[in-house]
Amino acid sequence: MRRPLFLLGFFITAIVLTACGGDQSGNAEEEEMEPMIATEVIMPEDIQPGEEATFQAKVTQGDEAVEDADYVKFEFWAEGTEDEENEKVEAEHKGEGVYEVTYTLQEEGVYFLYAHTQARDMHVMPKEQFKVGNRKTGETQEKAEKEEDHSDDHHDSKDIKVGFDSNEEWKPNEEATLKADITQNKKPFENATVQFEIVSDKLDKHIFVDATEQKPGEYEGKYTFPATGNYELIIHYVKEDTHDHISKQVKINE
């Protein structure tokens, strides 16, 4: 009788181990995080005023070329004109994750661009500096850094300003109140649709927080930052034919 009992115990143990192994595999799949999308901007080395130039965005997610981006739009502006109207040109999908625009810059000088990319519920907007003609860039790097943080005094073609102040007292794992004060021609920008988009390597995807209008032109949302570190906070605002956004850097300390 001992041998049958031994064999029965052996089979029971094997079944239990097989079940445990299956559970571990399932957990590993659930814990695997989806990679962020990435956009690489490809520009000509020599751009001359009045001549067509081709700009490309190579969009990938991990090792995969992104063929189904919602849109890729190039936004161009000349140095010193960041507060004026910035033209946005939608790129054409050429295949293998490449999106392309042909654009002519009429005057010599230093320029900037954003490659606004929306794909798979994620948004990235890499920024590039380039020159047209033979003009030297001078102190453009310092100016570019300042432009990255001009969010509190942002204008668009409709004279819209967006004010946002990050709270240095925000802590990880504590609910934070995100506030945006939006005006148009110095009057409250009322009844708009506003979202806070939160981007970080601490997150496995972009987070979108819907804001509610607390007072005319003042919008508020709640979010709990999961860890210390740097985050990019993009404020999207939409109303009638206006659809724009600004970007702000936020640091969460312990």
PDB file of C-alpha atoms in Angstrom:
ATOM      1  CA  MET A   1       0.000   0.000   0.000  1.00  0.00           C
ATOM      2  CA  ARG A   2       2.893   2.377   0.484  1.00  0.00           C
ATOM      3  CA  ARG A   3       3.794   2.537  -3.252  1.00  0.00           C
ATOM      4  CA  PRO A   4       0.316   3.664  -4.445  1.00  0.00           C
ATOM      5  CA  LEU A   5       0.207   6.296  -1.700  1.00  0.00           C
ATOM      6  CA  PHE A   6       3.634   7.544  -2.709  1.00  0.00           C
ATOM      7  CA  LEU A   7       2.602   7.795  -6.371  1.00  0.00           C
ATOM      8  CA  LEU A   8      -0.618   9.612  -5.424  1.00  0.00           C
ATOM      9  CA  GLY A   9       1.382  12.159  -3.410  1.00  0.00           C
ATOM     10  CA  PHE A  10       3.804  12.622  -6.315  1.00  0.00           C
ATOM     11  CA  PHE A  11       0.990  13.379  -8.790  1.00  0.00           C
ATOM     12  CA  ILE A  12      -0.680  15.848  -6.418  1.00  0.00           C
ATOM     13  CA  THR A  13       2.627  17.692  -5.934  1.00  0.00           C
ATOM     14  CA  ALA A  14       3.202  17.865  -9.695  1.00  0.00           C
ATOM     15  CA  ILE A  15      -0.270  19.326 -10.271  1.00  0.00           C
ATOM     16  CA  VAL A  16       0.233  21.986  -7.587  1.00  0.00           C
ATOM     17  CA  LEU A  17       3.638  23.014  -9.006  1.00  0.00           C
ATOM     18  CA  THR A  18       2.215  23.253 -12.519  1.00  0.00           C
ATOM     19  CA  ALA A  19      -0.628  25.479 -11.319  1.00  0.00           C
ATOM     20  CA  CYS A  20       1.792  27.761  -9.451  1.00  0.00           C
ATOM     21  CA  GLY A  21       4.008  28.050 -12.489  1.00  0.00           C
ATOM     22  CA  GLY A  22       1.025  29.100 -14.602  1.00  0.00           C
ATOM     23  CA  ASP A  23       0.066  31.805 -12.086  1.00  0.00           C
ATOM     24  CA  GLN A  24       3.593  33.223 -12.089  1.00  0.00           C
ATOM     25  CA  SER A  25       3.582  33.465 -15.876  1.00  0.00           C
ATOM     26  CA  GLY A  26       0.262  35.287 -15.838  1.00  0.00           C
ATOM     27  CA  ASN A  27       1.504  37.805 -13.258  1.00  0.00           C
ATOM     28  CA  ALA A  28       4.637  38.477 -15.276  1.00  0.00           C
ATOM     29  CA  GLU A  29       2.495  39.331 -18.307  1.00  0.00           C
ATOM     30  CA  GLU A  30       0.222  41.600 -16.269  1.00  0.00           C
ATOM     31  CA  GLU A  31       3.177  43.485 -14.794  1.00  0.00           C
ATOM     32  CA  GLU A  32       4.838  44.124 -18.166  1.00  0.00           C
ATOM     33  CA  MET A  33       4.474  47.832 -18.948  1.00  0.00           C
ATOM     34  CA  GLU A  34       3.616  49.179 -22.386  1.00  0.00           C
ATOM     35  CA  PRO A  35       6.553  51.216 -23.758  1.00  0.00           C
ATOM     36  CA  MET A  36       6.087  54.917 -24.434  1.00  0.00           C
ATOM     37  CA  ILE A  37       5.952  56.222 -27.968  1.00  0.00           C
ATOM     38  CA  ALA A  38       8.996  58.147 -29.199  1.00  0.00           C
ATOM     39  CA  THR A  39       9.364  60.661 -32.017  1.00  0.00           C
ATOM     40  CA  GLU A  40      12.674  61.313 -33.768  1.00  0.00           C
ATOM     41  CA  VAL A  41      12.790  64.475 -35.876  1.00  0.00           C
ATOM     42  CA  ILE A  42      14.813  64.282 -39.100  1.00  0.00           C
ATOM     43  CA  MET A  43      15.724  67.586 -40.794  1.00  0.00           C
ATOM     44  CA  PRO A  44      17.838  68.649 -43.776  1.00  0.00           C
ATOM     45  CA  GLU A  45      21.365  69.776 -42.945  1.00  0.00           C
ATOM     46  CA  ASP A  46      21.132  72.831 -45.208  1.00  0.00           C
ATOM     47  CA  ILE A  47      17.911  74.852 -45.321  1.00  0.00           C
ATOM     48  CA  GLN A  48      17.844  77.952 -47.492  1.00  0.00           C
ATOM     49  CA  PRO A  49      15.238  80.743 -47.404  1.00  0.00           C
ATOM     50  CA  GLY A  50      12.553  80.484 -50.043  1.00  0.00           C
ATOM     51  CA  GLU A  51      13.331  76.843 -50.812  1.00  0.00           C
ATOM     52  CA  GLU A  52      11.201  73.829 -49.931  1.00  0.00           C
ATOM     53  CA  ALA A  53      12.566  71.690 -47.084  1.00  0.00           C
ATOM     54  CA  THR A  54      11.402  68.246 -45.996  1.00  0.00           C
ATOM     55  CA  PHE A  55      10.896  67.521 -42.297  1.00  0.00           C
ATOM     56  CA  GLN A  56      10.223  64.001 -41.046  1.00  0.00           C
ATOM     57  CA  ALA A  57       9.095  62.440 -37.777  1.00  0.00           C
ATOM     58  CA  LYS A  58       9.966  58.795 -37.138  1.00  0.00           C
ATOM     59  CA  VAL A  59       7.424  57.480 -34.621  1.00  0.00           C
ATOM     60  CA  THR A  60       8.108  54.252 -32.728  1.00  0.00           C
ATOM     61  CA  GLN A  61       6.883  52.333 -29.710  1.00  0.00           C
ATOM     62  CA  GLY A  62       9.648  50.110 -28.441  1.00  0.00           C
ATOM     63  CA  ASP A  63      10.995  48.368 -31.545  1.00  0.00           C
ATOM     64  CA  GLU A  64       7.731  48.804 -33.473  1.00  0.00           C
ATOM     65  CA  ALA A  65       7.103  51.503 -36.080  1.00  0.00           C
ATOM     66  CA  VAL A  66       3.851  53.333 -35.309  1.00  0.00           C
ATOM     67  CA  GLU A  67       1.672  53.240 -38.431  1.00  0.00           C
ATOM     68  CA  ASP A  68      -1.572  54.395 -36.790  1.00  0.00           C
ATOM     69  CA  ALA A  69      -0.766  57.761 -35.207  1.00  0.00           C
ATOM     70  CA  ASP A  70      -3.846  59.936 -34.710  1.00  0.00           C
ATOM     71  CA  TYR A  71      -1.790  62.829 -36.043  1.00  0.00           C
ATOM     72  CA  VAL A  72       1.688  64.286 -36.355  1.00  0.00           C
ATOM     73  CA  LYS A  73       1.766  68.077 -36.668  1.00  0.00           C
ATOM     74  CA  PHE A  74       4.837  70.253 -37.098  1.00  0.00           C
ATOM     75  CA  GLU A  75       4.667  73.661 -35.417  1.00  0.00           C
ATOM     76  CA  PHE A  76       7.187  76.238 -36.700  1.00  0.00           C
ATOM     77  CA  TRP A  77       8.225  79.615 -35.326  1.00  0.00           C
ATOM     78  CA  ALA A  78      11.100  82.057 -35.722  1.00  0.00           C
ATOM     79  CA  GLU A  79      13.358  83.014 -32.847  1.00  0.00           C
ATOM     80  CA  GLY A  80      11.821  85.830 -30.844  1.00  0.00           C
ATOM     81  CA  THR A  81       8.276  85.232 -32.115  1.00  0.00           C
ATOM     82  CA  GLU A  82       7.145  82.591 -29.644  1.00  0.00           C
ATOM     83  CA  ASP A  83       4.300  84.851 -28.492  1.00  0.00           C
ATOM     84  CA  GLU A  84       2.895  85.224 -31.988  1.00  0.00           C
ATOM     85  CA  GLU A  85       0.853  82.828 -34.104  1.00  0.00           C
ATOM     86  CA  ASN A  86       2.702  79.561 -34.703  1.00  0.00           C
ATOM     87  CA  GLU A  87       1.766  77.692 -37.832  1.00  0.00           C
ATOM     88  CA  LYS A  88       0.984  73.984 -37.472  1.00  0.00           C
ATOM     89  CA  VAL A  89       1.236  71.719 -40.502  1.00  0.00           C
ATOM     90  CA  GLU A  90      -0.125  68.172 -40.444  1.00  0.00           C
ATOM     91  CA  ALA A  91       2.325  65.561 -41.692  1.00  0.00           C
ATOM     92  CA  GLU A  92       1.560  62.870 -44.254  1.00  0.00           C
ATOM     93  CA  HIS A  93       2.170  59.244 -43.339  1.00  0.00           C
ATOM     94  CA  LYS A  94       4.818  57.770 -45.645  1.00  0.00           C
ATOM     95  CA  GLY A  95       4.979  54.286 -44.114  1.00  0.00           C
ATOM     96  CA  GLU A  96       7.290  52.488 -41.685  1.00  0.00           C
ATOM     97  CA  GLY A  97       6.420  55.004 -38.954  1.00  0.00           C
ATOM     98  CA  VAL A  98       7.619  58.016 -40.968  1.00  0.00           C
ATOM     99  CA  TYR A  99       5.433  61.149 -41.165  1.00  0.00           C
ATOM    100  CA  GLU A 100       6.534  63.969 -43.459  1.00  0.00           C
ATOM    101  CA  VAL A 101       5.866  67.615 -44.300  1.00  0.00           C
ATOM    102  CA  THR A 102       7.337  69.866 -46.962  1.00  0.00           C
ATOM    103  CA  TYR A 103       7.633  73.452 -45.766  1.00  0.00           C
ATOM    104  CA  THR A 104       9.172  76.694 -47.015  1.00  0.00           C
ATOM    105  CA  LEU A 105      10.703  79.242 -44.648  1.00  0.00           C
ATOM    106  CA  GLN A 106      10.959  82.561 -46.412  1.00  0.00           C
ATOM    107  CA  GLU A 107      13.529  84.403 -44.310  1.00  0.00           C
ATOM    108  CA  GLU A 108      17.021  83.660 -43.066  1.00  0.00           C
ATOM    109  CA  GLY A 109      17.312  83.174 -39.329  1.00  0.00           C
ATOM    110  CA  VAL A 110      17.009  80.833 -36.370  1.00  0.00           C
ATOM    111  CA  TYR A 111      13.853  78.757 -36.036  1.00  0.00           C
ATOM    112  CA  PHE A 112      12.249  76.218 -33.721  1.00  0.00           C
ATOM    113  CA  LEU A 113       9.739  73.443 -34.205  1.00  0.00           C
ATOM    114  CA  TYR A 114       7.588  71.076 -32.202  1.00  0.00           C
ATOM    115  CA  ALA A 115       6.662  67.682 -33.654  1.00  0.00           C
ATOM    116  CA  HIS A 116       3.288  67.204 -31.951  1.00  0.00           C
ATOM    117  CA  THR A 117       2.576  63.478 -31.988  1.00  0.00           C
ATOM    118  CA  GLN A 118      -0.652  61.861 -30.772  1.00  0.00           C
ATOM    119  CA  ALA A 119      -0.746  58.063 -30.930  1.00  0.00           C
ATOM    120  CA  ARG A 120      -2.167  55.214 -28.879  1.00  0.00           C
ATOM    121  CA  ASP A 121      -3.485  57.485 -26.105  1.00  0.00           C
ATOM    122  CA  MET A 122      -0.066  59.103 -25.701  1.00  0.00           C
ATOM    123  CA  HIS A 123       1.251  62.538 -26.655  1.00  0.00           C
ATOM    124  CA  VAL A 124       4.841  63.628 -27.169  1.00  0.00           C
ATOM    125  CA  MET A 125       6.145  66.893 -28.618  1.00  0.00           C
ATOM    126  CA  PRO A 126       9.916  66.939 -29.131  1.00  0.00           C
ATOM    127  CA  LYS A 127      11.393  70.380 -29.751  1.00  0.00           C
ATOM    128  CA  GLU A 128      14.198  71.146 -32.214  1.00  0.00           C
ATOM    129  CA  GLN A 129      16.199  74.250 -33.085  1.00  0.00           C
ATOM    130  CA  PHE A 130      17.554  74.861 -36.588  1.00  0.00           C
ATOM    131  CA  LYS A 131      18.754  77.691 -38.814  1.00  0.00           C
ATOM    132  CA  VAL A 132      17.788  78.858 -42.269  1.00  0.00           C
ATOM    133  CA  GLY A 133      20.528  80.343 -44.427  1.00  0.00           C
ATOM    134  CA  ASN A 134      23.934  81.278 -43.046  1.00  0.00           C
ATOM    135  CA  ARG A 135      22.962  83.312 -40.012  1.00  0.00           C
ATOM    136  CA  LYS A 136      24.841  82.317 -36.846  1.00  0.00           C
ATOM    137  CA  THR A 137      22.799  81.088 -33.911  1.00  0.00           C
ATOM    138  CA  GLY A 138      24.551  83.240 -31.299  1.00  0.00           C
ATOM    139  CA  GLU A 139      22.941  82.800 -27.891  1.00  0.00           C
ATOM    140  CA  THR A 140      20.032  80.727 -29.145  1.00  0.00           C
ATOM    141  CA  GLN A 141      20.615  77.872 -26.719  1.00  0.00           C
ATOM    142  CA  GLU A 142      19.976  80.125 -23.741  1.00  0.00           C
ATOM    143  CA  LYS A 143      16.873  81.536 -25.428  1.00  0.00           C
ATOM    144  CA  ALA A 144      15.625  78.047 -26.190  1.00  0.00           C
ATOM    145  CA  GLU A 145      15.875  77.099 -22.533  1.00  0.00           C
ATOM    146  CA  LYS A 146      13.879  80.163 -21.580  1.00  0.00           C
ATOM    147  CA  GLU A 147      11.207  79.257 -24.118  1.00  0.00           C
ATOM    148  CA  GLU A 148      10.773  75.881 -22.455  1.00  0.00           C
ATOM    149  CA  ASP A 149       9.552  77.685 -19.362  1.00  0.00           C
ATOM    150  CA  HIS A 150       7.420  80.473 -20.850  1.00  0.00           C
ATOM    151  CA  SER A 151       4.230  78.578 -20.019  1.00  0.00           C
ATOM    152  CA  ASP A 152       3.039  81.084 -17.418  1.00  0.00           C
ATOM    153  CA  ASP A 153       2.944  83.823 -20.054  1.00  0.00           C
ATOM    154  CA  HIS A 154       1.785  81.941 -23.129  1.00  0.00           C
ATOM    155  CA  HIS A 155       0.003  83.630 -26.017  1.00  0.00           C
ATOM    156  CA  ASP A 156      -1.506  82.254 -29.171  1.00  0.00           C
ATOM    157  CA  SER A 157      -3.046  83.914 -32.207  1.00  0.00           C
ATOM    158  CA  LYS A 158      -6.193  84.740 -30.234  1.00  0.00           C
ATOM    159  CA  ASP A 159      -4.265  86.487 -27.435  1.00  0.00           C
ATOM    160  CA  ILE A 160      -4.830  83.700 -24.923  1.00  0.00           C
ATOM    161  CA  LYS A 161      -2.752  83.479 -21.762  1.00  0.00           C
ATOM    162  CA  VAL A 162      -2.494  80.409 -19.551  1.00  0.00           C
ATOM    163  CA  GLY A 163      -1.243  80.786 -16.011  1.00  0.00           C
ATOM    164  CA  PHE A 164      -0.053  77.760 -14.076  1.00  0.00           C
ATOM    165  CA  ASP A 165       2.021  77.657 -10.906  1.00  0.00           C
ATOM    166  CA  SER A 166       3.452  74.368  -9.698  1.00  0.00           C
ATOM    167  CA  ASN A 167       3.212  73.859  -5.962  1.00  0.00           C
ATOM    168  CA  GLU A 168       6.585  72.994  -4.454  1.00  0.00           C
ATOM    169  CA  GLU A 169       4.780  71.438  -1.496  1.00  0.00           C
ATOM    170  CA  TRP A 170       3.272  68.634  -3.566  1.00  0.00           C
ATOM    171  CA  LYS A 171       4.343  65.255  -2.230  1.00  0.00           C
ATOM    172  CA  PRO A 172       4.193  61.757  -3.720  1.00  0.00           C
ATOM    173  CA  ASN A 173       1.124  59.671  -2.863  1.00  0.00           C
ATOM    174  CA  GLU A 174      -0.787  62.774  -1.750  1.00  0.00           C
ATOM    175  CA  GLU A 175      -3.598  64.300  -3.787  1.00  0.00           C
ATOM    176  CA  ALA A 176      -2.477  67.464  -5.591  1.00  0.00           C
ATOM    177  CA  THR A 177      -4.734  70.207  -6.949  1.00  0.00           C
ATOM    178  CA  LEU A 178      -3.782  71.301 -10.471  1.00  0.00           C
ATOM    179  CA  LYS A 179      -4.977  74.781 -11.408  1.00  0.00           C
ATOM    180  CA  ALA A 180      -4.909  76.699 -14.683  1.00  0.00           C
ATOM    181  CA  ASP A 181      -6.013  80.324 -15.035  1.00  0.00           C
ATOM    182  CA  ILE A 182      -6.888  81.020 -18.691  1.00  0.00           C
ATOM    183  CA  THR A 183      -7.703  84.443 -20.119  1.00  0.00           C
ATOM    184  CA  GLN A 184      -8.410  85.806 -23.585  1.00  0.00           C
ATOM    185  CA  ASN A 185      -7.872  89.513 -24.217  1.00  0.00           C
ATOM    186  CA  LYS A 186      -7.525  89.842 -20.436  1.00  0.00           C
ATOM    187  CA  LYS A 187     -10.992  88.363 -19.884  1.00  0.00           C
ATOM    188  CA  PRO A 188     -11.771  84.889 -18.438  1.00  0.00           C
ATOM    189  CA  PHE A 189     -11.645  82.133 -21.055  1.00  0.00           C
ATOM    190  CA  GLU A 190     -14.938  80.568 -20.011  1.00  0.00           C
ATOM    191  CA  ASN A 191     -16.711  77.295 -20.843  1.00  0.00           C
ATOM    192  CA  ALA A 192     -13.675  75.604 -22.369  1.00  0.00           C
ATOM    193  CA  THR A 193     -12.760  71.924 -22.264  1.00  0.00           C
ATOM    194  CA  VAL A 194      -9.520  71.646 -20.309  1.00  0.00           C
ATOM    195  CA  GLN A 195      -7.346  68.609 -19.629  1.00  0.00           C
ATOM    196  CA  PHE A 196      -4.110  68.142 -17.732  1.00  0.00           C
ATOM    197  CA  GLU A 197      -1.819  65.626 -19.445  1.00  0.00           C
ATOM    198  CA  ILE A 198       0.894  64.148 -17.197  1.00  0.00           C
ATOM    199  CA  VAL A 199       4.012  62.589 -18.719  1.00  0.00           C
ATOM    200  CA  SER A 200       6.946  60.929 -16.951  1.00  0.00           C
ATOM    201  CA  ASP A 201       9.242  57.914 -17.114  1.00  0.00           C
ATOM    202  CA  LYS A 202       7.670  57.065 -13.751  1.00  0.00           C
ATOM    203  CA  LEU A 203       4.431  56.249 -15.604  1.00  0.00           C
ATOM    204  CA  ASP A 204       3.734  53.464 -18.091  1.00  0.00           C
ATOM    205  CA  LYS A 205       1.440  55.745 -20.146  1.00  0.00           C
ATOM    206  CA  HIS A 206       0.304  59.346 -20.400  1.00  0.00           C
ATOM    207  CA  ILE A 207      -2.297  60.317 -17.803  1.00  0.00           C
ATOM    208  CA  PHE A 208      -5.174  62.646 -18.727  1.00  0.00           C
ATOM    209  CA  VAL A 209      -7.022  64.505 -15.964  1.00  0.00           C
ATOM    210  CA  ASP A 210     -10.258  66.316 -16.830  1.00  0.00           C
ATOM    211  CA  ALA A 211     -10.477  69.773 -15.292  1.00  0.00           C
ATOM    212  CA  THR A 212     -13.636  71.509 -14.092  1.00  0.00           C
ATOM    213  CA  GLU A 213     -14.245  75.250 -14.174  1.00  0.00           C
ATOM    214  CA  GLN A 214     -14.387  76.487 -10.585  1.00  0.00           C
ATOM    215  CA  LYS A 215     -14.744  80.175 -11.463  1.00  0.00           C
ATOM    216  CA  PRO A 216     -14.861  81.892 -14.861  1.00  0.00           C
ATOM    217  CA  GLY A 217     -11.615  80.989 -16.606  1.00  0.00           C
ATOM    218  CA  GLU A 218     -10.191  79.059 -13.630  1.00  0.00           C
ATOM    219  CA  TYR A 219      -9.898  75.300 -14.143  1.00  0.00           C
ATOM    220  CA  GLU A 220      -8.996  72.663 -11.604  1.00  0.00           C
ATOM    221  CA  GLY A 221      -8.195  68.954 -11.530  1.00  0.00           C
ATOM    222  CA  LYS A 222      -6.947  66.436  -8.977  1.00  0.00           C
ATOM    223  CA  TYR A 223      -4.050  64.017  -9.330  1.00  0.00           C
ATOM    224  CA  THR A 224      -1.852  61.942  -7.028  1.00  0.00           C
ATOM    225  CA  PHE A 225       1.766  61.760  -8.190  1.00  0.00           C
ATOM    226  CA  PRO A 226       3.040  58.210  -7.557  1.00  0.00           C
ATOM    227  CA  ALA A 227       6.719  58.987  -6.886  1.00  0.00           C
ATOM    228  CA  THR A 228       9.310  61.733  -6.575  1.00  0.00           C
ATOM    229  CA  GLY A 229      10.961  63.015  -9.733  1.00  0.00           C
ATOM    230  CA  ASN A 230      10.363  65.209 -12.760  1.00  0.00           C
ATOM    231  CA  TYR A 231       7.071  65.308 -14.619  1.00  0.00           C
ATOM    232  CA  GLU A 232       5.896  67.174 -17.702  1.00  0.00           C
ATOM    233  CA  LEU A 233       2.438  68.669 -17.321  1.00  0.00           C
ATOM    234  CA  ILE A 234       0.689  69.676 -20.554  1.00  0.00           C
ATOM    235  CA  ILE A 235      -2.440  71.837 -20.306  1.00  0.00           C
ATOM    236  CA  HIS A 236      -4.813  71.302 -23.235  1.00  0.00           C
ATOM    237  CA  TYR A 237      -7.636  73.773 -23.811  1.00  0.00           C
ATOM    238  CA  VAL A 238     -10.376  73.542 -26.445  1.00  0.00           C
ATOM    239  CA  LYS A 239     -13.195  75.950 -27.260  1.00  0.00           C
ATOM    240  CA  GLU A 240     -14.934  76.360 -30.608  1.00  0.00           C
ATOM    241  CA  ASP A 241     -12.137  76.830 -33.200  1.00  0.00           C
ATOM    242  CA  THR A 242      -9.411  77.181 -30.551  1.00  0.00           C
ATOM    243  CA  HIS A 243      -7.400  74.062 -29.708  1.00  0.00           C
ATOM    244  CA  ASP A 244      -3.969  74.550 -28.164  1.00  0.00           C
ATOM    245  CA  HIS A 245      -1.774  73.594 -25.216  1.00  0.00           C
ATOM    246  CA  ILE A 246       1.197  74.640 -23.128  1.00  0.00           C
ATOM    247  CA  SER A 247       3.860  72.566 -21.378  1.00  0.00           C
ATOM    248  CA  LYS A 248       5.210  72.975 -17.855  1.00  0.00           C
ATOM    249  CA  GLN A 249       7.875  71.085 -15.926  1.00  0.00           C
ATOM    250  CA  VAL A 250       6.946  69.926 -12.421  1.00  0.00           C
ATOM    251  CA  LYS A 251       9.248  68.425  -9.787  1.00  0.00           C
ATOM    252  CA  ILE A 252       7.871  66.309  -6.953  1.00  0.00           C
ATOM    253  CA  ASN A 253      10.046  66.156  -3.842  1.00  0.00           C
ATOM    254  CA  GLU A 254       9.847  63.873  -0.826  1.00  0.00           C
TER     255      GLU A 254
END
